[in-house]
Coordinates of C-alpha atoms and ligand atoms in Angstrom, one line a residue:
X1 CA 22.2 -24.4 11.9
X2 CA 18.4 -24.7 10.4
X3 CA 18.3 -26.4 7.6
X4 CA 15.4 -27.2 5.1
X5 CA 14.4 -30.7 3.5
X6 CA 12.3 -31.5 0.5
X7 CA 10.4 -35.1 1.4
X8 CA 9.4 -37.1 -1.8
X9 CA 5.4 -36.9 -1.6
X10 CA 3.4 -40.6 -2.9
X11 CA 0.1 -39.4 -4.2
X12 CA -2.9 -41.3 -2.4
X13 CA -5.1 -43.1 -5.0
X14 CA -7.8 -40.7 -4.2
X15 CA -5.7 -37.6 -5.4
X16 CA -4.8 -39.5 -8.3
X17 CA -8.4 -40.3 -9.6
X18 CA -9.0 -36.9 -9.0
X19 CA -6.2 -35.9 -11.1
X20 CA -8.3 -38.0 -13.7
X21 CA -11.5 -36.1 -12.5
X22 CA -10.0 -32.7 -13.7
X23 CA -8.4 -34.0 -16.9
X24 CA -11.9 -35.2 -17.7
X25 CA -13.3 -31.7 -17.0
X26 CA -10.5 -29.9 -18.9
X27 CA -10.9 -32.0 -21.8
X28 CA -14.8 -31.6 -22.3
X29 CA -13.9 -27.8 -21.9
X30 CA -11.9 -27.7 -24.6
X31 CA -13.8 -29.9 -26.9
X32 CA -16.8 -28.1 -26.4
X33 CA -14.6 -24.5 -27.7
X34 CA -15.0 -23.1 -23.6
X35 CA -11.5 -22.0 -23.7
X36 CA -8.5 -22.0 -25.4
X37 CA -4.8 -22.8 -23.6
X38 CA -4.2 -19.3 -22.8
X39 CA -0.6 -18.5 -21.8
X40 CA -1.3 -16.2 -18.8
X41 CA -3.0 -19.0 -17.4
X42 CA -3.6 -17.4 -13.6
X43 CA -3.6 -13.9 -15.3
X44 CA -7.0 -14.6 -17.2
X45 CA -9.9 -13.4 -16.2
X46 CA -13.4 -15.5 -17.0
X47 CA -16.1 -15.1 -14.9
X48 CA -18.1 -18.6 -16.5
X49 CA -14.9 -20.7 -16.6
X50 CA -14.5 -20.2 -12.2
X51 CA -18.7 -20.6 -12.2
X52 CA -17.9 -23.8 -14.1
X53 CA -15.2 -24.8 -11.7
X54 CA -17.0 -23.9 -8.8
X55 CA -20.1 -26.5 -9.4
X56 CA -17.6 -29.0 -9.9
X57 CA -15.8 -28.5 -6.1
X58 CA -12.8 -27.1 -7.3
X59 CA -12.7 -24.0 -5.2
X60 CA -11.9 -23.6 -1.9
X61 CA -11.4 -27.5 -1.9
X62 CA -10.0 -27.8 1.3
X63 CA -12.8 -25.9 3.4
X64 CA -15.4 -27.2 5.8
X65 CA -18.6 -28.2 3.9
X66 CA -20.9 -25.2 5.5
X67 CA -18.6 -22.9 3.4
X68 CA -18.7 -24.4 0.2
X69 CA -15.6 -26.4 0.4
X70 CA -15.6 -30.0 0.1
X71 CA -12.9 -31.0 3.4
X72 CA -9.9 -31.7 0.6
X73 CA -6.3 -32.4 1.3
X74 CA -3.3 -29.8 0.7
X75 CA -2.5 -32.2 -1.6
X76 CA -5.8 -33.0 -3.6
X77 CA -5.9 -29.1 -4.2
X78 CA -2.0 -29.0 -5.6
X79 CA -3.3 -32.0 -8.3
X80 CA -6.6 -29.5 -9.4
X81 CA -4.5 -26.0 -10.0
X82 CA -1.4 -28.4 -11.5
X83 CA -3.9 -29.5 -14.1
X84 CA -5.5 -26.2 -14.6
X85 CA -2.2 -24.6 -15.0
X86 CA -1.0 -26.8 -17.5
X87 CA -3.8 -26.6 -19.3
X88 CA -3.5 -23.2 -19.8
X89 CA -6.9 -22.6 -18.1
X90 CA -8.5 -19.0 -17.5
X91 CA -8.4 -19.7 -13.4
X92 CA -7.5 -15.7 -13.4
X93 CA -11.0 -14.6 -11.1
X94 CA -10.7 -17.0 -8.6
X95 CA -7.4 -17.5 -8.6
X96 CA -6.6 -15.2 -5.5
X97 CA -9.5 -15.6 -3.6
X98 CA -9.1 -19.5 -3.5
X99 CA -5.0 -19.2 -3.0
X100 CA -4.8 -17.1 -0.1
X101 CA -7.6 -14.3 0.7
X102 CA -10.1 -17.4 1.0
X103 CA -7.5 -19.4 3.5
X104 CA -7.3 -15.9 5.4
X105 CA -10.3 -15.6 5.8
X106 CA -11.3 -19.6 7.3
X107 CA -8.1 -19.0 9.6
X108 CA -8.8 -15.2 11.2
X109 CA -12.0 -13.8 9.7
X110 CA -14.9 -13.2 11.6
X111 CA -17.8 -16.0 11.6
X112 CA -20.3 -13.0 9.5
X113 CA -17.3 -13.1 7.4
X114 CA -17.0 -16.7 6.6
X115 CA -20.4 -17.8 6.2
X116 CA -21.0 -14.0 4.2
X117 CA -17.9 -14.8 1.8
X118 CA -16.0 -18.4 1.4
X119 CA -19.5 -20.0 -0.2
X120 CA -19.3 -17.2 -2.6
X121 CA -15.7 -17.8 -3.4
X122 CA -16.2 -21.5 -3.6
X123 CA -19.0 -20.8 -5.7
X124 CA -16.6 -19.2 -8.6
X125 CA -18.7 -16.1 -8.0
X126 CA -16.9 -13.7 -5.9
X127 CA -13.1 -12.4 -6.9
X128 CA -10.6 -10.9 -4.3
X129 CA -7.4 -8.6 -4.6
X130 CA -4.4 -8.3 -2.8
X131 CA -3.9 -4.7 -0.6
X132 CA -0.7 -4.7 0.4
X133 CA 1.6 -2.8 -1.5
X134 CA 2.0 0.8 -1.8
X135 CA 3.8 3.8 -3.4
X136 CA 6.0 3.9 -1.4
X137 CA 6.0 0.6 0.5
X138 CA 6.6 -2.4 -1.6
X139 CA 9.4 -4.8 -0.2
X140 CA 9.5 -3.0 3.1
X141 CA 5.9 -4.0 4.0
X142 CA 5.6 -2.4 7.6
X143 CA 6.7 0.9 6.6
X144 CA 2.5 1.1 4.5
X145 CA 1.0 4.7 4.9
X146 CA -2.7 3.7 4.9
X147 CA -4.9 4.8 7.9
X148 CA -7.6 3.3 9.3
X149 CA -9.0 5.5 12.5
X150 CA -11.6 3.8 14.6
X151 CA -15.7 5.1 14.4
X152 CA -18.9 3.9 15.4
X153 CA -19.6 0.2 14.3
X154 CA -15.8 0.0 12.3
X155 CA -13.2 1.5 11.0
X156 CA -13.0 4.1 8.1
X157 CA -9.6 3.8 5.2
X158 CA -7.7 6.2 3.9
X159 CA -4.6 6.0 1.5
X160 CA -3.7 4.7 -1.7
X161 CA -2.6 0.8 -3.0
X162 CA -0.9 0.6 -5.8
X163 CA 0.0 -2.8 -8.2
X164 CA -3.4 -4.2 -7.1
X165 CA -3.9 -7.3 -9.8
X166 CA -7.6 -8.0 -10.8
X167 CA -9.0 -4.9 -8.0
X168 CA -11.0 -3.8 -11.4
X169 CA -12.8 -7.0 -11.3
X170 CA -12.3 -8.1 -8.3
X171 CA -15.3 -7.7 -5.2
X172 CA -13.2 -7.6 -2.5
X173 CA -9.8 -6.7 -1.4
X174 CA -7.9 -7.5 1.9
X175 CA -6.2 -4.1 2.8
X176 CA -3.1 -3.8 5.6
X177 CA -3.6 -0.7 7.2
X178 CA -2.0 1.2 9.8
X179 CA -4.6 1.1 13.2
X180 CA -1.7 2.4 16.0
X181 CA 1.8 4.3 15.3
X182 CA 4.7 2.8 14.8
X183 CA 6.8 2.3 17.6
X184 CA 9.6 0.4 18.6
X185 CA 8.1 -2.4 16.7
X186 CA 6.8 -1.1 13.3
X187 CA 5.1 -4.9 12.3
X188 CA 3.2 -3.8 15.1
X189 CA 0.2 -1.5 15.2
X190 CA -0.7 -2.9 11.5
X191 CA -3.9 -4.8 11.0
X192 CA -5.8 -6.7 7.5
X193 CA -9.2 -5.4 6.4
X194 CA -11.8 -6.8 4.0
X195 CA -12.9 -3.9 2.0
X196 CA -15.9 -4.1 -0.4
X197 CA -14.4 -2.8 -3.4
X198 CA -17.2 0.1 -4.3
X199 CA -17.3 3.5 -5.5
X200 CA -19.9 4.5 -3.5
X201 CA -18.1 3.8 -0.4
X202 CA -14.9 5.7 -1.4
X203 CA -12.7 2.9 -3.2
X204 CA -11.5 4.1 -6.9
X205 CA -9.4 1.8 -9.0
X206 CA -7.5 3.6 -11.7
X207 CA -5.9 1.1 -14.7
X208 CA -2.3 0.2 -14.8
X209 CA -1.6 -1.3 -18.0
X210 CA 1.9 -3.5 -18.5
X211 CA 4.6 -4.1 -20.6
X212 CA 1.9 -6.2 -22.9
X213 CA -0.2 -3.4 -22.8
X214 CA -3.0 -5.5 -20.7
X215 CA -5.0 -3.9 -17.9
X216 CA -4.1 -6.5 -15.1
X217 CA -3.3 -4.6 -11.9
X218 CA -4.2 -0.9 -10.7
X219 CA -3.7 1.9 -8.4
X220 CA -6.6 1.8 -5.9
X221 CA -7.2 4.8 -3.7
X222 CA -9.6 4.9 -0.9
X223 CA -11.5 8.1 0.6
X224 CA -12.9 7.1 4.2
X225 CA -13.8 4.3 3.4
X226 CA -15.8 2.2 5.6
X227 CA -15.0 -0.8 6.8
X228 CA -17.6 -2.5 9.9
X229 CA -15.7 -4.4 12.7
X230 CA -17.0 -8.1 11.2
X231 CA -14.5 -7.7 8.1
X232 CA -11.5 -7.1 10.3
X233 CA -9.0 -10.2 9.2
X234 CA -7.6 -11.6 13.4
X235 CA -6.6 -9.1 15.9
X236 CA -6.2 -5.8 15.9
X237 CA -2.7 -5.3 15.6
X238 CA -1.9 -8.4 14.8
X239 CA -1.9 -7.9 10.7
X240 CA 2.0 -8.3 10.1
X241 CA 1.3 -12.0 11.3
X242 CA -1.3 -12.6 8.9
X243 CA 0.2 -11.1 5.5
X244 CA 3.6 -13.4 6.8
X245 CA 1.1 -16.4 6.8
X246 CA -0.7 -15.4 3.3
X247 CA 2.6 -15.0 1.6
X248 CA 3.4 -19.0 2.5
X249 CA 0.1 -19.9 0.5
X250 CA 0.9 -17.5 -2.2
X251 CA 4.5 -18.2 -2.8
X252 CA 4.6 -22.2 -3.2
X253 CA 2.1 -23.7 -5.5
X254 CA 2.7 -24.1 -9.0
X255 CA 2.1 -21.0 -10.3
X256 CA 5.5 -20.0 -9.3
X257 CA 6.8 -22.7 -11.7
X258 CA 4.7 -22.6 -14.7
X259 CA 4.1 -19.1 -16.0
X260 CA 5.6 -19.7 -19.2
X261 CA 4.8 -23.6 -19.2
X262 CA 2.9 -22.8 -22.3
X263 CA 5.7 -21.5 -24.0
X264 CA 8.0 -24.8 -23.8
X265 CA 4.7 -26.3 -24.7
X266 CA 5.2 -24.5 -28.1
X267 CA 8.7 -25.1 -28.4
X268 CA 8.7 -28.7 -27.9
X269 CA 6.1 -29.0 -30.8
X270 CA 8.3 -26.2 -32.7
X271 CA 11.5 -28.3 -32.4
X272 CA 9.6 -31.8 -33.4
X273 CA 11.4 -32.0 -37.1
X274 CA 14.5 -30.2 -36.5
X275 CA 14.8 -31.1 -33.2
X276 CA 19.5 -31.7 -32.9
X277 CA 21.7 -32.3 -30.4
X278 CA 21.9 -28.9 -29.0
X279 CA 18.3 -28.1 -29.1
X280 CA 17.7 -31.9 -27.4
X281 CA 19.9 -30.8 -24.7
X282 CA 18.8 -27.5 -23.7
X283 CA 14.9 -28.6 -23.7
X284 CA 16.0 -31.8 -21.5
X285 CA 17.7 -29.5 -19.3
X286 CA 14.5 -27.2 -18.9
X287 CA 12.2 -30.7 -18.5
X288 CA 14.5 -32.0 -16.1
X289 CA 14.3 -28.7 -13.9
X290 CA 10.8 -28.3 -14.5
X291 CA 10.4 -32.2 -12.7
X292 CA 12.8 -31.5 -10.2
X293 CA 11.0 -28.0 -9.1
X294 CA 7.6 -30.1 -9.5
X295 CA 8.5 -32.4 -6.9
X296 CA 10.0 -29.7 -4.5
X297 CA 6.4 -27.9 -4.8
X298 CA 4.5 -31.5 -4.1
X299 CA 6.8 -31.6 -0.7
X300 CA 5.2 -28.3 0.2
X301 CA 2.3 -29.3 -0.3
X302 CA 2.6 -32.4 1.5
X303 CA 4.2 -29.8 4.2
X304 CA 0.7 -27.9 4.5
X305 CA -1.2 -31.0 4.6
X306 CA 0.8 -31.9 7.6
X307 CA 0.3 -28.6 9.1
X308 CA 3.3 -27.3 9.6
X309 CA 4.7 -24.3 8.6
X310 CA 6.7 -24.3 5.6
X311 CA 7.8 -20.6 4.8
X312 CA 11.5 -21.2 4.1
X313 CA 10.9 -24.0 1.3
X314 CA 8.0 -22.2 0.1
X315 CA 10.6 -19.5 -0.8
X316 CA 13.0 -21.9 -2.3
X317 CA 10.3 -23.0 -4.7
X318 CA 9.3 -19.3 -5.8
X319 CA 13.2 -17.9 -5.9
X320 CA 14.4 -21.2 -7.9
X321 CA 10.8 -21.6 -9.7
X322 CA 10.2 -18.3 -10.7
X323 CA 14.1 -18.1 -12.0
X324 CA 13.6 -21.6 -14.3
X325 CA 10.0 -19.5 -15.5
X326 CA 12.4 -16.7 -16.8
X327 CA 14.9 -18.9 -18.4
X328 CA 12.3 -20.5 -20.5
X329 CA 11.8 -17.9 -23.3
X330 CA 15.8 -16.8 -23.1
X331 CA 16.6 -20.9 -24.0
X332 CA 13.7 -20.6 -26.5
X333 CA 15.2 -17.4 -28.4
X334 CA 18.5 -19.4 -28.7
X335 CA 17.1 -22.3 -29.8
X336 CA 14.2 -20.8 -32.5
X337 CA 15.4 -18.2 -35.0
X338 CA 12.1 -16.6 -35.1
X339 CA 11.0 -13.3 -34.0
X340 CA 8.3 -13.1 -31.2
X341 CA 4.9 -11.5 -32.1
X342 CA 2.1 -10.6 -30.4
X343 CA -0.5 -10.2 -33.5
X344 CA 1.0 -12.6 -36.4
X345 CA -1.6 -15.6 -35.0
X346 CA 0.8 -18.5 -34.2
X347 CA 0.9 -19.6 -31.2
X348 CA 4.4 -20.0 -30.7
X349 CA 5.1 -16.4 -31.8
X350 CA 2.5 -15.3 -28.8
X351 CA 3.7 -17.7 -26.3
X352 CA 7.3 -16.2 -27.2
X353 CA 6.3 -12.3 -27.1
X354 CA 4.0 -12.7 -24.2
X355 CA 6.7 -14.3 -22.4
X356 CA 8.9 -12.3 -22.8
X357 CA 7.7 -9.1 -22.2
X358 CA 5.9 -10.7 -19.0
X359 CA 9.2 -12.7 -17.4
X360 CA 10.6 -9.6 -15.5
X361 CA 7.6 -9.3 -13.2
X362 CA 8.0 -13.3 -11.9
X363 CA 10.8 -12.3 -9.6
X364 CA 9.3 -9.2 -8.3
X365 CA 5.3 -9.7 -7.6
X366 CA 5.0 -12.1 -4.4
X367 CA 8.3 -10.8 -3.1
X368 CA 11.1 -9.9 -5.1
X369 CA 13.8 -12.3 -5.1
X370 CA 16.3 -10.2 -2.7
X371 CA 13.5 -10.3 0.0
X372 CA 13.4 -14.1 -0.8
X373 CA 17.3 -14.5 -0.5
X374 CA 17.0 -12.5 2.8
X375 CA 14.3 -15.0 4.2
X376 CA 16.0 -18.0 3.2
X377 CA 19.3 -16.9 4.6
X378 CA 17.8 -16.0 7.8
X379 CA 15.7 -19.3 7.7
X380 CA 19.4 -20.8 7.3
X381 CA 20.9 -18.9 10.1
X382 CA 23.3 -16.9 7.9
X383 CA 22.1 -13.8 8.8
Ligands
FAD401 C1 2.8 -8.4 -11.9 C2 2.7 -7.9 -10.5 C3 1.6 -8.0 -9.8 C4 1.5 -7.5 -8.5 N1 0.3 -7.7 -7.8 C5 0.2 -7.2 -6.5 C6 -1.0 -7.3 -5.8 O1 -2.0 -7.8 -6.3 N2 -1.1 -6.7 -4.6 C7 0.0 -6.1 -4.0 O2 -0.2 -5.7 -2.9 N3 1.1 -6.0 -4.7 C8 1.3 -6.5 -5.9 N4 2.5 -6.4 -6.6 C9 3.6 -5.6 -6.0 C10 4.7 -6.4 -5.5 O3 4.4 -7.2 -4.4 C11 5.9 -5.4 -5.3 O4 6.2 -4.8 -6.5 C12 7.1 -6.0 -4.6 O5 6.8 -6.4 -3.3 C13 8.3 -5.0 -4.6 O6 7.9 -3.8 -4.0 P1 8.3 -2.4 -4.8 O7 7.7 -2.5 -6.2 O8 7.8 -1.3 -3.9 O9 9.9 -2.4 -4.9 P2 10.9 -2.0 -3.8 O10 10.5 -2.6 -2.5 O11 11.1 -0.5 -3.8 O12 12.2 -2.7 -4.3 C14 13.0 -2.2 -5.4 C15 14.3 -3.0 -5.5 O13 15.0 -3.0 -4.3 C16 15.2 -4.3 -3.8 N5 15.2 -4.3 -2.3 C17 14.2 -3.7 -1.5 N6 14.5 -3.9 -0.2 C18 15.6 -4.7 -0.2 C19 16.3 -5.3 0.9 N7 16.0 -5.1 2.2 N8 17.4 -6.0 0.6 C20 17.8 -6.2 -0.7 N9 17.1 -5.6 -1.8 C21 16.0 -4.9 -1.5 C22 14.1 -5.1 -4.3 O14 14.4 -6.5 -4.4 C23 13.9 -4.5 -5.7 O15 14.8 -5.1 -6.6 C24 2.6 -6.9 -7.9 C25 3.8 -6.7 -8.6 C26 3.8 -7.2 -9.9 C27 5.1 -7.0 -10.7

C-alpha cells in the first residue's frame, strides 16, 4: 500500500532573514496607511500593492533571473506568501499568476511566451485567470465543451468558462480546450491555451457577484477567438497532464489554511478580558490545528524544493486545511454572542460576516473535497 509522510522542514538561515525581510516590508506598508489587513487576503485586488511587491523580488521568486525571478527556493517562496497572508495583504492580482499560471508557463510554455510574460508577472504588472471550469464541466474536468479548431498561424476558441476569479482584471487566462474528440481516453485530445483576455479578439467577461455581494469571478465567453501557436501551454494533446500538475501548486500553499486567519485574529483580541475556560479551550484547539496544518504545508513545500511530486499530501493539506478554515467562524459564533455585520465598522463584526458568508466556497474552488477524497484514496490504494 502507498502511503504518504509529512517530513518536519528546518528553515535555512537564509529563509529565515528573509522572513525578517518581508516583515520589514509589511510593516512600513502599513505604517505608511498602503493597506489595511484585509480579510480576503488572496481575494483583494490592488494593482500598486503587487507593483510594490514586485520591485522588491517577491514575485515569481523562484524563476531564472532572465525572467524576472530571483532563482528562490520552494521554501523561501512559502516564508513570503505565509507573511503576506497573515498580514492580511491585498496579494489578490498576482496572486494566480505567481501560484500556478506563472510555474505553467516556465515548465511548458513556449520561449516567445516566457520571455513575453514571466518578467511581466514578476514585475506585479500582469494578472492571470484560471480557464478551466465550465457550465457544465466542473469536477469532471475532461468532459470541457470548449473548441479550439486549428487555422493559419494558431488556433481560434470557442465556448464558454464559467467561475473565472479575477478574468475582469486579469490580462491573461490559461484556457483547456478541446483540440481532438474524445475517444477511448477523454483526458486525451485536451490541450492549455494562453488567451489574451480582449474584447476585440472575441473574449467577453460577464460579472458573477457572490454570497457577499463582491464581483470576484465571472462567466467568460469566447467568439473565435484567436490564439497564435507560441501561447500553446506543452503539447498538443497533452493539457490533462498540465492542469493535473497546476492543481499541485494551487492546492498546497497556505492559502488553503488561512482564509479566515483574520478572523481568529479578531477573536483572540475579542476574547482578551473575558477570555474562560471554554473559550481558552476551543481557541487552543483552533491554534493548535492551525500549527499542526502549518507544518504539514512547510513539508510540501520542502517536497517541491526537492522536486518531487507531491500531489497526494498537497491534497491532504487543502481537504484538512480548507476544513479547519470553515470551522473557524462556526467556533467563533459559539464563543462570541455577537451578531456578524458587514457595515456596522468593527472589525470583528466584518471578519465574522465575511467569513461566513465566504466559508462554503473553501471546499469547493480548487477541487471540491469529494474529488480530493477520491485522489487521496486512490493515492492510498483504496480505490
Ligand atoms: C470561489 C470560487 C472560485 C473559483 N475560481 C475558479 C477559477 O478561477 N477558474 C476555474 O476554472 N474554476 C473556478 N472555480 C470553479 C471550481 O473549480 C468548481 O466549482 C469545482 O471544481 C466544482 O465544479 P462544479 O461547480 O461544476 O461542481 P460539480 O462538479 O457539478 O459538483 C457538484 C457536487 O458533486 C460532487 N461530485 C462531482 N463529481 C463527483 C465524484 N466523481 N465523486 C463524488 N462527488 C462528486 C462535487 O464534490 C460537488 O459536491 C471556482 C469556484 C469557486 C467556488
Amino acid at each position: 500500500m502507498v502511503s504518504f509522510r509529512f517530513d518536519p522542514v528546518t528553515l535555512p538561515a537564509s529563509t529565515l532573514a528573509l522572513r525578517d525581510e518581508v516583515r520589514a516590508f509589511l510593516a512600513e506598508e502599513l505604517a505608511a496607511g498602503r493597506f489595511t489587513p484585509h480579510r480576503n487576503s488572496w481575494g483583494t485586488f490592488d494593482a500598486e500593492f503587487s507593483r510594490r511587491c514586485g520591485e522588491r523580488g517577491f514575485i515569481g521568486m523562484r524563476w531564472p533571473q532572465r525572467y524576472g525571478g530571483r532563482e528562490a527556493s520552494a521554501l523561501d517562496r512559502h516564508v513570503v506568501i505565509e507573511e503576506m497572508l497573515a498580514a492580511g495583504a491585498p496579494v489578490g492580482a498576482h496572486w494566480i499568476a505567481d501560484r500556478q499560471s506563472g510555474n505553467n508557463i516556465l515548465a511548458n510554455g513556449s520561449e516567445a511566451a516566457r520571455a513575453s510574460i514571466l518578467p511581466r508577472i514578476a514585475a506585479g504588472e500582469c494578472y492571470f485567470a484560471i480557464g478551466m471550469s465550465e457550465p457544465d464541466s466542473g469536477s469532471d474536468l475532461a468532459s470541457v465543451g470548449m473548441r479550439a479548431t486549428r487555422t493559419d498561424g494558431g488556433w481560434r476558441l470557442n465556448g464558454t468558462k464559467i467561475w473565472t476569479s479575477v478574468a475582469h482584471r486579469a490580462h491573461y487566462l490559461i484556457a483547456l480546450a478541446r483540440t481532438a474528440p474524445p475517444g477511448d481516453d477523454r483526458r486525451a485530445g485536451l490541450t492549455q491555451f494562453i488567451v489574451a483576455i480582449d474584447a476585440a479578439n472575441g473574449v467577453t467577461t460577464r460579472p458573477i457577484h457572490n454570497l457577499y455581494g463582491a464581483h470576484e469571478f465571472n462567466e467568460v465567453l469566447f467568439e473565435d477567438t484567436f490564439v497564435p501557436d507560441d501561447m500553446i501551454v506543452g503539447e498538443i494533446g497533452a493539457g490533462w497532464q498540465m492542469v493535473t500538475g497546476e492543481l499541485a501548486f494551487e492546492r498546497s500553499g497556505p492559502d488553503r489554511i488561512l482564509s479566515t486567519f483574520q478572523l481568529l485574529r479578531q477573536l483572540v483580541a475579542r476574547l482578551a478580558e473575558t477570555a474562560d475556560a471554554r473559550s481558552n479551550v476551543a481557541v487552543g484547539r483552533l491554534v493548535a490545528h492551525l500549527v499542526t496544518l502549518r507544518q504539514m504545508s512547510w513539508s510540501v513545500a520542502g517536497m517541491l524544493e526537492r522536486g518531487a511530486s507531491p500531489e497526494l499530501e498537497a491534497s491532504v493539506v487543502k481537504d484538512v486545511g480548507t476544513a479547519f478554515e470553515q470551522e473557524i467562524p462556526e467556533i467563533a459564533r459559539l464563543l462570541v454572542p455577537e451578531q456578524a455585520s458587514l457595515t456596522r465598522g468593527d472589525l470583528y463584526g466584518e471578519a465574522l460576516a465575511q467569513s461566513v458568508l465566504s466559508a462554503p466556497c473553501f471546499t469547493i474552488r480548487g477541487g471540491t473535497r469529494e474529488i480530493l477524497r477520491g485522489i487521496i484514496a486512490r493515492g492510498l490504494g483504496l480505490r
